[in-house]
Amino acid sequence: MSVAIENFVKAIYNNNIQDHHDTKPGNIAKKLGISNAAATDMAKKLASKDLLKYEKYQALQLTEAGTKMALNVVRKHRLWEAFLFKLFDMSLHEIHREAEFLEHETSDFLANKISAYLGNPKFDPHGDPIPNERGEITTEDHSISLSNAEEGKSYIISRLMSDDKEFFDFCALNGLKYGNSIVVTKQFSKNKMTQITINTNTILLNEDFTNIIYVNEA
């Protein structure tokens, strides 16, 4: 399959499963940086290949075959992120950028070798689950967004759901990384801001950040 097709099914999967966003062609077009017409044409093409279900003006739904393809690409992407992070200590934005290219050039054989080398990790450095070689996600996600965390409680950062460089730069500067501990000291619900402490530092975050930082109770 072409890179364009793999990126298209992956975008639908991520919007639907990970980001909980609408999967209408217009939203997929925006995510991929293509025109609405191009997205609609691609959707019709993939529907003819039984990779997705297409109905005019409706959200796109992956078929079983489409989901399997998407998970295979996601697996390779997240394995490369884990590999690059471990070997080269690259930033979260850098590993995402490079994995976008490498995922399409990786055989199933090589993906399995990378996974074995890393000890078959369950999560990538962003906290996203890595599907196994059968395309299954075997971990359970009980995390909540930081915006929904309770005052006075301690949490562990479980997921950083973004691909924005400035967001990751900010997180790196302030120790906001997968696995680190924080305390929610104040929720400013009216102004949609959250105050946390991490490593004795106090940080005030707006909802643009707290909606994409996920945590589990410590």
Coordinates of N, CA and C in Angstrom, one line a residue, residues 24-185:
K24 N -15.0 12.7 9.9 CA -15.5 13.1 8.6 C -14.4 13.5 7.7
P25 N -14.5 13.3 6.4 CA -13.4 13.6 5.4 C -12.7 15.0 5.6
G26 N -13.5 16.0 6.0 CA -13.0 17.3 6.2 C -12.0 17.4 7.3
N27 N -12.3 16.7 8.4 CA -11.3 16.7 9.5 C -10.1 15.9 9.2
I28 N -10.3 14.8 8.5 CA -9.1 14.0 8.1 C -8.2 14.8 7.1
A29 N -8.9 15.5 6.2 CA -8.1 16.4 5.3 C -7.3 17.4 6.1
K30 N -7.9 18.0 7.1 CA -7.2 19.0 7.9 C -6.0 18.4 8.6
K31 N -6.2 17.2 9.1 CA -5.1 16.6 9.9 C -3.9 16.2 8.9
L32 N -4.2 15.9 7.7 CA -3.2 15.4 6.7 C -2.7 16.6 5.9
G33 N -3.3 17.8 6.0 CA -2.9 18.9 5.2 C -3.2 18.7 3.7
I34 N -4.4 18.1 3.4 CA -4.8 17.9 2.0 C -6.2 18.6 1.8
S35 N -6.7 18.7 0.6 CA -8.0 19.4 0.4 C -9.1 18.4 0.7
N36 N -10.3 19.0 1.0 CA -11.4 18.2 1.3 C -11.8 17.3 0.1
A37 N -11.6 17.8 -1.1 CA -11.9 17.0 -2.3 C -11.0 15.8 -2.4
A38 N -9.7 16.0 -2.1 CA -8.7 14.9 -2.1 C -9.1 13.8 -1.0
A39 N -9.5 14.3 0.1 CA -9.9 13.4 1.2 C -11.1 12.5 0.8
T40 N -12.1 13.2 0.2 CA -13.3 12.5 -0.2 C -12.9 11.5 -1.3
D41 N -12.1 11.8 -2.2 CA -11.7 10.9 -3.3 C -11.0 9.7 -2.7
M42 N -10.1 10.0 -1.7 CA -9.3 8.9 -1.1 C -10.3 8.0 -0.3
A43 N -11.3 8.5 0.3 CA -12.2 7.8 1.1 C -13.0 6.8 0.2
K44 N -13.4 7.3 -1.0 CA -14.2 6.5 -1.9 C -13.3 5.4 -2.5
K45 N -12.0 5.7 -2.7 CA -11.1 4.7 -3.2 C -10.9 3.6 -2.2
L46 N -10.7 4.0 -0.9 CA -10.5 3.0 0.1 C -11.7 2.2 0.4
A47 N -12.9 2.8 0.2 CA -14.1 2.1 0.4 C -14.2 0.9 -0.6
S48 N -13.8 1.2 -1.8 CA -13.8 0.2 -2.9 C -12.8 -0.9 -2.6
K49 N -11.8 -0.7 -1.7 CA -10.9 -1.7 -1.4 C -11.3 -2.4 0.0
D50 N -12.5 -2.0 0.5 CA -13.0 -2.6 1.7 C -12.1 -2.3 2.9
L51 N -11.5 -1.1 2.9 CA -10.7 -0.6 4.0 C -11.4 0.3 4.9
L52 N -12.5 0.9 4.4 CA -13.3 1.8 5.2 C -14.8 1.8 4.7
K53 N -15.6 2.4 5.5 CA -17.0 2.6 5.1 C -17.3 4.1 4.8
Y54 N -17.8 4.4 3.6 CA -18.0 5.8 3.3 C -19.4 6.0 3.0
E55 N -20.0 7.0 3.6 CA -21.3 7.6 3.3 C -21.2 9.1 3.3
K56 N -21.8 9.7 2.3 CA -21.7 11.1 2.1 C -22.2 11.9 3.4
Y57 N -21.3 12.8 3.8 CA -21.6 13.7 5.0 C -21.5 12.9 6.3
Q58 N -21.1 11.7 6.3 CA -21.0 10.9 7.5 C -19.5 10.7 7.9
A59 N -19.3 10.4 9.1 CA -17.9 10.1 9.6 C -17.4 8.8 9.0
L60 N -16.1 8.7 8.7 CA -15.5 7.5 8.1 C -15.3 6.5 9.2
Q61 N -15.6 5.2 8.8 CA -15.3 4.1 9.7 C -14.5 3.1 9.1
L62 N -13.4 2.7 9.8 CA -12.5 1.7 9.2 C -13.2 0.3 9.3
T63 N -13.0 -0.5 8.3 CA -13.4 -1.9 8.4 C -12.4 -2.7 9.2
E64 N -12.6 -4.0 9.3 CA -11.6 -4.8 10.1 C -10.3 -4.8 9.4
A65 N -10.3 -4.8 8.0 CA -9.0 -4.8 7.3 C -8.3 -3.4 7.4
G66 N -9.1 -2.4 7.4 CA -8.6 -1.0 7.5 C -8.0 -0.8 8.9
T67 N -8.7 -1.3 9.9 CA -8.2 -1.2 11.3 C -6.9 -1.9 11.5
K68 N -6.8 -3.1 10.9 CA -5.6 -4.0 11.0 C -4.4 -3.2 10.3
M69 N -4.7 -2.6 9.2 CA -3.6 -1.8 8.5 C -3.2 -0.6 9.3
A70 N -4.1 0.1 9.9 CA -3.8 1.3 10.7 C -3.0 0.9 11.9
L71 N -3.4 -0.2 12.6 CA -2.6 -0.7 13.8 C -1.2 -1.1 13.4
N72 N -1.1 -1.7 12.3 CA 0.3 -2.1 11.8 C 1.2 -0.9 11.6
V73 N 0.7 0.2 11.1 CA 1.4 1.4 10.9 C 1.7 2.0 12.2
V74 N 0.7 2.1 13.1 CA 0.8 2.7 14.4 C 1.9 1.9 15.2
R75 N 1.9 0.6 15.1 CA 2.9 -0.2 15.8 C 4.3 0.2 15.4
K76 N 4.5 0.3 14.1 CA 5.9 0.6 13.6 C 6.3 2.0 14.0
H77 N 5.3 2.9 13.9 CA 5.6 4.3 14.3 C 6.1 4.4 15.8
R78 N 5.3 3.7 16.6 CA 5.6 3.9 18.1 C 6.8 3.1 18.5
L79 N 7.1 2.0 17.8 CA 8.4 1.2 18.0 C 9.6 2.1 17.6
W80 N 9.5 2.8 16.5 CA 10.6 3.6 16.1 C 10.8 4.8 17.1
E81 N 9.7 5.3 17.6 CA 9.8 6.4 18.6 C 10.6 5.8 19.8
A82 N 10.2 4.7 20.3 CA 10.8 4.1 21.5 C 12.3 3.8 21.2
F83 N 12.6 3.3 20.0 CA 14.0 3.0 19.6 C 14.8 4.3 19.5
L84 N 14.3 5.3 18.9 CA 15.1 6.5 18.7 C 15.3 7.2 20.0
F85 N 14.3 7.2 20.9 CA 14.4 7.8 22.2 C 15.4 7.1 23.1
K86 N 15.5 5.8 23.0 CA 16.4 5.0 23.9 C 17.8 5.2 23.4
L87 N 18.0 5.1 22.1 CA 19.4 5.0 21.5 C 20.0 6.4 21.4
F88 N 19.2 7.4 21.0 CA 19.8 8.7 20.7 C 19.3 9.8 21.6
D89 N 18.5 9.5 22.5 CA 18.0 10.5 23.5 C 17.4 11.8 22.7
M90 N 16.7 11.5 21.6 CA 16.1 12.6 20.9 C 14.9 13.1 21.6
S91 N 14.5 14.3 21.2 CA 13.3 14.9 21.9 C 12.0 14.2 21.4
L92 N 10.9 14.4 22.2 CA 9.7 13.8 21.8 C 9.2 14.3 20.4
H93 N 9.4 15.5 20.1 CA 9.0 16.0 18.8 C 9.9 15.4 17.7
E94 N 11.2 15.3 17.9 CA 12.1 14.7 16.9 C 11.8 13.2 16.7
I95 N 11.5 12.4 17.7 CA 11.2 11.0 17.4 C 9.9 10.8 16.7
H96 N 8.9 11.7 16.9 CA 7.7 11.7 16.2 C 7.9 12.0 14.7
R97 N 8.7 13.0 14.5 CA 8.9 13.5 13.1 C 9.6 12.4 12.3
E98 N 10.7 11.8 12.9 CA 11.4 10.8 12.2 C 10.6 9.5 12.0
A99 N 9.8 9.1 13.0 CA 9.0 7.9 12.9 C 7.9 8.0 11.8
E100 N 7.5 9.3 11.5 CA 6.6 9.5 10.4 C 7.1 9.0 9.1
F101 N 8.4 9.1 8.9 CA 9.0 8.6 7.7 C 9.4 7.1 7.8
L102 N 9.9 6.7 8.9 CA 10.4 5.3 9.0 C 9.3 4.3 9.0
E103 N 8.1 4.7 9.5 CA 7.0 3.7 9.7 C 6.6 3.1 8.3
H104 N 6.8 3.8 7.3 CA 6.4 3.3 5.9 C 7.4 2.5 5.2
E105 N 8.7 2.5 5.8 CA 9.8 1.8 5.2 C 10.2 0.5 6.0
T106 N 9.3 0.2 6.9 CA 9.7 -0.9 7.9 C 8.9 -2.2 7.6
S107 N 9.6 -3.3 7.4 CA 8.9 -4.6 7.3 C 8.4 -5.1 8.6
D108 N 7.4 -6.0 8.6 CA 7.0 -6.6 9.8 C 8.1 -7.3 10.5
F109 N 9.0 -7.9 9.7 CA 10.2 -8.6 10.3 C 11.0 -7.7 11.1
L110 N 11.3 -6.5 10.5 CA 12.2 -5.5 11.2 C 11.5 -5.0 12.5
A111 N 10.2 -4.7 12.3 CA 9.4 -4.2 13.5 C 9.5 -5.2 14.7
N112 N 9.4 -6.5 14.4 CA 9.4 -7.5 15.4 C 10.9 -7.5 16.0
K113 N 11.9 -7.3 15.2 CA 13.3 -7.3 15.7 C 13.5 -6.1 16.6
I114 N 12.9 -4.9 16.2 CA 13.0 -3.7 17.1 C 12.3 -3.9 18.4
S115 N 11.1 -4.5 18.3 CA 10.4 -4.8 19.5 C 11.1 -5.7 20.5
A116 N 11.7 -6.8 20.0 CA 12.4 -7.7 20.8 C 13.7 -7.0 21.4
Y117 N 14.3 -6.2 20.6 CA 15.5 -5.5 21.1 C 15.2 -4.6 22.3
L118 N 14.0 -4.0 22.2 CA 13.6 -3.1 23.3 C 12.9 -3.8 24.4
G119 N 12.8 -5.1 24.4 CA 12.1 -5.8 25.4 C 10.6 -5.8 25.3
N120 N 10.1 -5.7 24.0 CA 8.7 -5.7 23.7 C 7.9 -4.7 24.6
P121 N 8.2 -3.4 24.5 CA 7.6 -2.4 25.3 C 6.1 -2.3 25.0
K122 N 5.4 -1.9 26.1 CA 3.9 -1.7 26.0 C 3.5 -0.3 25.6
F123 N 4.4 0.6 25.9 CA 4.2 2.0 25.6 C 5.3 2.7 24.9
D124 N 5.1 3.7 24.2 CA 6.1 4.5 23.6 C 6.5 5.7 24.5
P125 N 7.5 6.5 24.2 CA 7.9 7.6 25.2 C 6.8 8.7 25.4
H126 N 5.8 8.7 24.6 CA 4.7 9.7 24.8 C 3.6 9.1 25.7
G127 N 3.8 7.8 26.0 CA 2.8 7.1 26.8 C 1.7 6.4 26.0
D128 N 1.8 6.4 24.7 CA 0.8 5.8 23.8 C 1.1 4.3 23.8
P129 N 0.0 3.5 23.8 CA 0.2 2.0 23.8 C 0.7 1.5 22.4
I130 N 1.6 0.5 22.5 CA 2.2 -0.1 21.3 C 1.4 -1.4 21.0
P131 N 0.8 -1.5 19.8 CA 0.1 -2.7 19.5 C 1.1 -3.9 19.4
N132 N 0.7 -5.1 19.7 CA 1.6 -6.2 19.5 C 1.6 -6.6 18.1
E133 N 2.4 -7.7 17.7 CA 2.5 -8.1 16.3 C 1.2 -8.6 15.7
R134 N 0.2 -8.9 16.5 CA -1.1 -9.3 16.0 C -2.0 -8.2 15.9
G135 N -1.5 -7.0 16.1 CA -2.3 -5.8 16.0 C -3.3 -5.6 17.2
E136 N -2.9 -6.1 18.4 CA -3.7 -6.0 19.6 C -3.1 -5.0 20.6
I137 N -3.9 -4.2 21.2 CA -3.4 -3.4 22.3 C -3.9 -4.1 23.6
T138 N -2.9 -4.6 24.3 CA -3.2 -5.4 25.5 C -3.3 -4.7 26.8
T139 N -3.0 -3.4 26.8 CA -3.0 -2.6 28.0 C -4.4 -1.9 28.2
E140 N -4.7 -1.7 29.4 CA -6.0 -0.9 29.7 C -5.6 0.5 30.1
D141 N -6.4 1.4 29.6 CA -6.2 2.8 29.9 C -7.2 3.4 30.8
H142 N -6.8 3.7 32.0 CA -7.7 4.3 33.0 C -7.3 5.8 33.3
S143 N -6.5 6.4 32.4 CA -6.1 7.7 32.6 C -7.2 8.8 32.4
I144 N -7.0 9.9 32.9 CA -7.9 11.1 32.8 C -7.1 12.3 32.3
S145 N -7.7 13.2 31.7 CA -7.0 14.5 31.3 C -6.7 15.3 32.6
L146 N -5.6 16.0 32.6 CA -5.2 16.8 33.7 C -6.3 17.8 34.1
S147 N -7.1 18.2 33.1 CA -8.2 19.2 33.4 C -9.2 18.6 34.3
N148 N -9.3 17.3 34.3 CA -10.3 16.6 35.1 C -9.8 16.0 36.4
A149 N -8.5 16.3 36.7 CA -7.9 15.8 37.9 C -8.4 16.6 39.1
E150 N -8.3 15.9 40.3 CA -8.8 16.5 41.5 C -7.7 17.3 42.3
E151 N -8.1 18.4 42.9 CA -7.2 19.2 43.7 C -6.6 18.3 44.9
G152 N -5.4 18.6 45.2 CA -4.8 17.9 46.3 C -4.3 16.5 46.1
K153 N -4.5 15.9 45.0 CA -4.1 14.6 44.7 C -2.8 14.5 43.9
S154 N -2.1 13.4 44.1 CA -0.9 13.1 43.3 C -1.2 12.2 42.1
Y155 N -0.5 12.5 41.0 CA -0.7 11.7 39.8 C 0.6 11.4 39.1
I156 N 0.5 10.4 38.2 CA 1.6 10.1 37.4 C 1.3 10.4 35.9
I157 N 2.1 11.1 35.2 CA 1.9 11.5 33.9 C 1.9 10.2 33.0
S158 N 0.8 9.9 32.3 CA 0.6 8.7 31.6 C 0.6 8.9 30.1
R159 N 0.4 10.1 29.6 CA 0.3 10.3 28.2 C 0.4 11.8 27.8
L160 N 1.2 12.1 26.7 CA 1.3 13.4 26.2 C 0.8 13.3 24.8
M161 N -0.5 13.8 24.6 CA -1.2 13.5 23.3 C -1.1 14.7 22.4
S162 N 0.1 14.8 21.8 CA 0.3 16.0 20.8 C 1.5 15.6 19.9
D163 N 1.6 16.4 18.8 CA 2.8 16.3 18.0 C 3.4 17.7 17.7
D164 N 3.0 18.6 18.6 CA 3.4 20.0 18.5 C 4.8 20.2 19.1
K165 N 5.7 20.8 18.4 CA 7.1 21.0 18.9 C 7.1 21.9 20.1
E166 N 6.4 23.0 20.1 CA 6.4 24.0 21.2 C 5.9 23.3 22.5
F167 N 4.8 22.5 22.3 CA 4.3 21.8 23.5 C 5.4 20.9 24.1
F168 N 6.1 20.1 23.3 CA 7.1 19.2 23.8 C 8.3 19.9 24.4
D169 N 8.6 21.1 23.7 CA 9.7 21.9 24.3 C 9.4 22.4 25.7
F170 N 8.1 22.8 25.8 CA 7.6 23.3 27.2 C 7.7 22.1 28.2
C171 N 7.2 21.0 27.8 CA 7.2 19.8 28.7 C 8.6 19.5 29.1
A172 N 9.5 19.5 28.1 CA 10.9 19.1 28.5 C 11.5 20.1 29.4
L173 N 11.3 21.4 29.3 CA 11.8 22.4 30.2 C 11.3 22.3 31.6
N174 N 10.1 21.8 31.7 CA 9.4 21.7 33.0 C 9.3 20.3 33.6
G175 N 9.9 19.4 33.0 CA 9.9 18.0 33.6 C 8.6 17.3 33.4
L176 N 7.8 17.7 32.5 CA 6.5 17.1 32.2 C 6.8 15.9 31.2
K177 N 7.0 14.8 31.7 CA 7.3 13.6 30.8 C 6.6 12.4 31.4
Y178 N 6.4 11.5 30.5 CA 5.8 10.2 30.8 C 6.4 9.5 32.0
G179 N 5.6 9.2 33.0 CA 6.1 8.5 34.2 C 6.5 9.4 35.3
N180 N 6.6 10.7 35.1 CA 6.9 11.7 36.2 C 5.7 12.0 37.1
S181 N 6.0 12.3 38.4 CA 4.9 12.5 39.4 C 4.6 14.0 39.5
I182 N 3.3 14.3 39.7 CA 2.9 15.7 39.9 C 1.8 15.7 41.0
V183 N 1.6 16.9 41.5 CA 0.5 17.2 42.5 C -0.4 18.3 41.9
V184 N -1.7 18.1 41.8 CA -2.6 19.1 41.4 C -2.9 19.9 42.6
T185 N -2.5 21.2 42.6 CA -2.7 22.0 43.8 C -3.9 22.9 43.7

